[in-house]
Short mmCIF file of C-alpha atoms in Angstrom, two decimals:
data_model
loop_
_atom_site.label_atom_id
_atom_site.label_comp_id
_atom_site.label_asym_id
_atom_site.label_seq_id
_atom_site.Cartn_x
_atom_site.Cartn_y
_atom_site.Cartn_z
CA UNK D 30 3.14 -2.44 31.43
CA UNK D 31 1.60 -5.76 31.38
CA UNK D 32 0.76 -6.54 35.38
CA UNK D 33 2.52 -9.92 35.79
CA UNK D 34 2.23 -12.68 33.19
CA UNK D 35 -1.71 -12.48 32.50
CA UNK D 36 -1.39 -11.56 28.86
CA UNK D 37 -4.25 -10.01 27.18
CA UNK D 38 -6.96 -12.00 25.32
CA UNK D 39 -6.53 -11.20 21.74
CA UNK D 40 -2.60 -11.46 22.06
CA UNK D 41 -2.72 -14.99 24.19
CA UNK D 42 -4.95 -15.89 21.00
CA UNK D 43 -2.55 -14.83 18.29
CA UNK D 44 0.03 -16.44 20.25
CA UNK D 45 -1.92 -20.10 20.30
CA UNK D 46 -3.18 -19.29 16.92
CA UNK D 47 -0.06 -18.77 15.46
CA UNK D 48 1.86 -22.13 17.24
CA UNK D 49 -1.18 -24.26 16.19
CA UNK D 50 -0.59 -23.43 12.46
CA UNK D 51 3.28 -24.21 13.42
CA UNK D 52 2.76 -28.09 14.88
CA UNK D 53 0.29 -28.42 11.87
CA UNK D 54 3.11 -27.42 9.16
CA UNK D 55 5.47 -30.02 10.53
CA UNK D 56 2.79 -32.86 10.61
CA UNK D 57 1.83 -32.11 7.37
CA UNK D 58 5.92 -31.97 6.30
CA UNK D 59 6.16 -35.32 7.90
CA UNK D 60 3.63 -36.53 5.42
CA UNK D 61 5.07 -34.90 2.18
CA UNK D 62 2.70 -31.87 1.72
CA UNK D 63 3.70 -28.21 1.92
CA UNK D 64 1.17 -26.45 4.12
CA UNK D 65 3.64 -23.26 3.51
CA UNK D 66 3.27 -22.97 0.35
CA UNK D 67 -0.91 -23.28 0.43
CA UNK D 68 -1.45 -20.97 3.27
CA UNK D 69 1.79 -18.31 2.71
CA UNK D 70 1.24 -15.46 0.70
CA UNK D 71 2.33 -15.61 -3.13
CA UNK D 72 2.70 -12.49 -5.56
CA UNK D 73 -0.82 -11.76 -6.53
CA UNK D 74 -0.49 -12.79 -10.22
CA UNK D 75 1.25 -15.99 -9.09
CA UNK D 76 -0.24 -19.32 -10.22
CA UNK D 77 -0.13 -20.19 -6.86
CA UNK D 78 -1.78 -17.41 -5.31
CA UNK D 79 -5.47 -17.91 -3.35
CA UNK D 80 -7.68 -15.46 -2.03
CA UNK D 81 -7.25 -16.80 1.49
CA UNK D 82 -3.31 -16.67 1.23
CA UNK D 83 -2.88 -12.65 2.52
CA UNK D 84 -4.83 -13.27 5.98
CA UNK D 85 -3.18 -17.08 6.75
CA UNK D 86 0.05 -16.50 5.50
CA UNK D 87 0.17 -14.41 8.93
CA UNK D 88 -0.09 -17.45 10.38
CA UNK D 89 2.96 -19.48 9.20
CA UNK D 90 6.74 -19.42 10.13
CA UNK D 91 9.21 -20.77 8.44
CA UNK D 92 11.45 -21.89 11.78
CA UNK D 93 11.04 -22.44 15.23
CA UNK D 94 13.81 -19.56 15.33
CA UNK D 95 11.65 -17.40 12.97
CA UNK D 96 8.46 -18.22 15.21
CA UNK D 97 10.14 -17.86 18.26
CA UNK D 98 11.11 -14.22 17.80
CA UNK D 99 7.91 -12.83 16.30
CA UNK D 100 6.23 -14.65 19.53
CA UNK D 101 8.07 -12.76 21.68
CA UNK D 102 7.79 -9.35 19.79
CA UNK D 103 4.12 -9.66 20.00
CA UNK D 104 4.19 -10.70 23.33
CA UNK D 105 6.82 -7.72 24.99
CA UNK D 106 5.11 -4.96 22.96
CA UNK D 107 1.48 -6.39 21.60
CA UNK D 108 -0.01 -6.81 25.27
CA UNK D 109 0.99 -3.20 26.37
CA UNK D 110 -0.81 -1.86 23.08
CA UNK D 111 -3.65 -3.82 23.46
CA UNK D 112 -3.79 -2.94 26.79
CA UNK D 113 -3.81 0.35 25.83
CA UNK D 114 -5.90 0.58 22.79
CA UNK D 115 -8.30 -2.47 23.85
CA UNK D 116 -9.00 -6.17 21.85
CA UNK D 117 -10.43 -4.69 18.68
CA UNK D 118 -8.87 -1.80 18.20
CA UNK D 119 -5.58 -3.88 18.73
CA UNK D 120 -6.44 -6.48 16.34
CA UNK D 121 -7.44 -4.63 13.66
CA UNK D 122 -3.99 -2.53 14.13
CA UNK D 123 -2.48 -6.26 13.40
CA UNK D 124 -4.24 -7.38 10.33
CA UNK D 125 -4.03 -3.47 9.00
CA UNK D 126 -0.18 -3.44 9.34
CA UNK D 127 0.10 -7.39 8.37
CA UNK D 128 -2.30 -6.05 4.64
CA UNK D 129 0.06 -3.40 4.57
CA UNK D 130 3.61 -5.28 5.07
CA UNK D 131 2.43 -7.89 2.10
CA UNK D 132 1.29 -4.34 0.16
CA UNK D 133 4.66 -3.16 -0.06
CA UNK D 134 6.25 -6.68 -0.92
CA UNK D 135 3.93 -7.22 -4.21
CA UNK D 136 5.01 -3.36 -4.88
CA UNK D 137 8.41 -4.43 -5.05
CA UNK D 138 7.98 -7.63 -7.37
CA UNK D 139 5.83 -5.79 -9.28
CA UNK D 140 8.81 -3.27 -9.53
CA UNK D 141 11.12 -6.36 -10.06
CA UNK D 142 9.03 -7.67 -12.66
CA UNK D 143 8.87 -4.37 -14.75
CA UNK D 144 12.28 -4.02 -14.92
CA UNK D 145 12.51 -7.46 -16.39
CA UNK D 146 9.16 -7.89 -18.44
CA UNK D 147 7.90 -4.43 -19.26
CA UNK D 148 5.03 -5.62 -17.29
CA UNK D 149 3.60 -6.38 -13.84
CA UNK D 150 1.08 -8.42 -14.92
CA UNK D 151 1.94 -11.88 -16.96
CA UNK D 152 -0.04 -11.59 -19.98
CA UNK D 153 0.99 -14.74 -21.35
CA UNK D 154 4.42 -13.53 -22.59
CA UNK D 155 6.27 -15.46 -19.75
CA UNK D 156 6.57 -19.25 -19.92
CA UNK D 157 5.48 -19.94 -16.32
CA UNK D 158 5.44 -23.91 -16.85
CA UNK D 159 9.40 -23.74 -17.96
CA UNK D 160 9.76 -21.07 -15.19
CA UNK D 161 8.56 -23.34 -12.60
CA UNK D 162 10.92 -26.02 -13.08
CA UNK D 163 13.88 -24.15 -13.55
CA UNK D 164 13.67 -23.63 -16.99
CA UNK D 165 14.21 -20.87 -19.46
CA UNK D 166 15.65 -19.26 -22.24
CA UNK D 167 19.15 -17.75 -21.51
CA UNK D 168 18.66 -15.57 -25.02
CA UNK D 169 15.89 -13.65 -23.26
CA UNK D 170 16.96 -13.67 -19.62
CA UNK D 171 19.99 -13.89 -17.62
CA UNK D 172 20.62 -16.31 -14.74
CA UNK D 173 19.83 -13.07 -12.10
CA UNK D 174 16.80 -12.42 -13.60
CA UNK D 175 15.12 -16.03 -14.06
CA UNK D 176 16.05 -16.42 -10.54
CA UNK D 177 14.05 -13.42 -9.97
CA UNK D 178 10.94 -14.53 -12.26
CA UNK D 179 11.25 -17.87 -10.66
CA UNK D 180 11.20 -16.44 -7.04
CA UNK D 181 7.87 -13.94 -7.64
CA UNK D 182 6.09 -16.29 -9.40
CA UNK D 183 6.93 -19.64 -6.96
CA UNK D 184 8.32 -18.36 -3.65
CA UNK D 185 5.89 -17.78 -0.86
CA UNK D 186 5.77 -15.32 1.75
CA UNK D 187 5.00 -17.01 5.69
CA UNK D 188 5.31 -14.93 9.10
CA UNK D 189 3.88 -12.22 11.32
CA UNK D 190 7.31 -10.10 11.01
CA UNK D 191 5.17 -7.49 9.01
CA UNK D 192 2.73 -6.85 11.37
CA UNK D 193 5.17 -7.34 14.36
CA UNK D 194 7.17 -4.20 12.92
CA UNK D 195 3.95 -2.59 12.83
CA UNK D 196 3.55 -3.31 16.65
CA UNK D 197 7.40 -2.29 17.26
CA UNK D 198 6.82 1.16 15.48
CA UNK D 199 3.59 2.02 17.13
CA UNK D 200 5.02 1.34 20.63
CA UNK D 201 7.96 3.53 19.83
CA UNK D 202 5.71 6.14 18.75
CA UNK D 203 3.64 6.03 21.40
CA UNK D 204 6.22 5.25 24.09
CA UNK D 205 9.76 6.50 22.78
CA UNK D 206 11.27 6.98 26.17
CA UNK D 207 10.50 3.53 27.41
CA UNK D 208 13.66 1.42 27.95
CA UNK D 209 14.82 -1.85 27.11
CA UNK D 210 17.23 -4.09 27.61
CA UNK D 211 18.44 -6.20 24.79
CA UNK D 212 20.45 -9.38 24.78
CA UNK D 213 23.48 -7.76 22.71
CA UNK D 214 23.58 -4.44 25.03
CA UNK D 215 24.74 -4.45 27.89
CA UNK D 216 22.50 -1.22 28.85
CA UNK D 217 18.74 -0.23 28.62
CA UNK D 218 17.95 1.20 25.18
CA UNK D 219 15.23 3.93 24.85
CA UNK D 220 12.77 2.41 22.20
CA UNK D 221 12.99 5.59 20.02
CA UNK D 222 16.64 5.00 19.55
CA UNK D 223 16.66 1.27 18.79
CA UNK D 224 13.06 0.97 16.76
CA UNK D 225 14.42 3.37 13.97
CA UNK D 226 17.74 1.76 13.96
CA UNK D 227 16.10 -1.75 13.30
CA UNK D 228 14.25 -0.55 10.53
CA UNK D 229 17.13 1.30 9.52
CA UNK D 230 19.07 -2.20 9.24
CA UNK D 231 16.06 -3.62 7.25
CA UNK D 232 15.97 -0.61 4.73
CA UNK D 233 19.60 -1.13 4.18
CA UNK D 234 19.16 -5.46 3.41
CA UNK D 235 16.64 -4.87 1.56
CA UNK D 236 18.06 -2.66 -1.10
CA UNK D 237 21.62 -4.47 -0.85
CA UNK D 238 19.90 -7.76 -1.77
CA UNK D 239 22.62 -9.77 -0.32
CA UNK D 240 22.81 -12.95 -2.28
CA UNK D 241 21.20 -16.07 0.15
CA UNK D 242 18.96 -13.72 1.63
CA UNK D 243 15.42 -14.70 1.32
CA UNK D 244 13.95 -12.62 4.08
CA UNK D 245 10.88 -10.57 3.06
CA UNK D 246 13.21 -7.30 4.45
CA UNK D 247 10.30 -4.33 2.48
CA UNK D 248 7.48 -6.32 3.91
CA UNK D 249 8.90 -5.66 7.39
CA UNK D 250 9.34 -2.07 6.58
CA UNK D 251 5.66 -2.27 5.04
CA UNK D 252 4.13 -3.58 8.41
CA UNK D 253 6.63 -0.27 10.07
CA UNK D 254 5.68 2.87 7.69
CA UNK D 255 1.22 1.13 8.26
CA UNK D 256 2.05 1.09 12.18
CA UNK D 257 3.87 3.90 12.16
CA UNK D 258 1.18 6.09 10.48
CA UNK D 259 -1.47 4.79 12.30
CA UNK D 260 -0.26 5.21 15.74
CA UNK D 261 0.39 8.98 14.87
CA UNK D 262 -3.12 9.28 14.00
CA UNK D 263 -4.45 7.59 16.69
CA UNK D 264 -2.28 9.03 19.72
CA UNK D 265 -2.83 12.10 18.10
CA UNK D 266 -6.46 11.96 18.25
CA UNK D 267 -5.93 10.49 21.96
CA UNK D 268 -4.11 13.62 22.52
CA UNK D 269 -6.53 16.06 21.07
CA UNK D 270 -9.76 14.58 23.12
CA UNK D 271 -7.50 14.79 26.15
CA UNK D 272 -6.81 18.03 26.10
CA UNK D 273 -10.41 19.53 24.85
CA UNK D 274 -12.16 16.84 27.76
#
């Protein structure tokens, strides 16, 4: 555990890191310009999309609420892994599982958009100007699915959540009988009980597709399966030099 409140260096950076690129969204919102939708991550054959998009959009949170709770996931769980693991090893576990959770998401709208288009790729066939304002033809696609079009091609993807699920997974691997108390249980909770049950939760929203929800629910369980399969291999490799030492 982390001794006190002296949080570890690469984590108390993330932490600033990550609230700087929150004050600068709003004073850029207070002068009419969408810093969101330059720095979050778009689908990779959006118009929209830049190279620098699947590092920043790490970086940007939709809500002080959505900020707020990715803070404090990285801060409960990220400074006993880094701890453990040290700065670069622990930082490269964040930007691995953060790749990974945006991975997963373009899988899925690539699946979206071949169910739809034939295609994952546009290659000209979809009318991306019309798209973009709303428009389209209903003799080709249905309300659902120009919705869809519309949100793969326009909507952005902000926030840490991926690679804080990889952070949540790899502590549960590595410590599954640590306990913890949550706000809505009134009694400790061993970490390999309630990790899997969270990503159970996000498994289940994500194929329901519950109309309203725009959370990015396969990117979190992209960041998970990255963290997940990484901590294996490295506490298992831990484990191995341990034991032959």
């Amino acid at each position: 555990m982390m001794n006190g409140i002296n949080i570890p260096p690469v984590v108390k950076n993330l932490l600033i890191i990550n609230g700087i690129f929150f004050l600068a969204t709003l004073v850029f919102e207070q002068q009419g310009k969408d810093l969101a939708d330059i720095l979050g991550a778009h689908y990779f054959d959006s118009p929209k999309f830049r190279i620098w998009q699947p590092i920043t959009y790490m970086f940007m949170h939709g809500s002080f609420q959505h900020i707020f709770f990715n803070m404090f996931g990285l801060f409960m769980f990220g400074g006993i892994l880094e701890q453990k693991w040290g700065a670069k090893k622990f930082i490269n576990f964040y930007f691995i599982t953060g790749l990974g959770a945006l991975a997963l998401q373009w899988v899925v709208q690539g699946i979206e958009l071949y169910q739809i288009t034939g295609a994952v790729i546009n290659h000209g066939n979809l009318p991306l100007d019309m798209l973009a304002e709303g428009k389209y033809n209903p003799a080709v696609y249905t309300d659902s699915q120009a919705s869809t079009l519309h949100a793969v091609y326009f909507g952005g993807m902000v926030g840490a959540s991926g690679a804080i699920f990889g952070i949540m997974t790899a502590f549960a691997v590595i410590y599954p009988n640590m306990e913890m108390m949550l706000i809505f249980v009134p009694f400790p909770v061993k970490a390999k009980y309630f990790i899997p049950i969270y990503i159970v939760i996000e498994l289940f929203l994500g194929v329901a597709r519950i109309p309203g929800d725009t959370v990015a629910h396969f990117a979190h369980l992209g960041g998970a399966l990255i963290g997940f399969i990484l901590a294996k291999i490295w506490n298992d490799k831990d484990r191995f030099y341990k034991y032959y030492e």
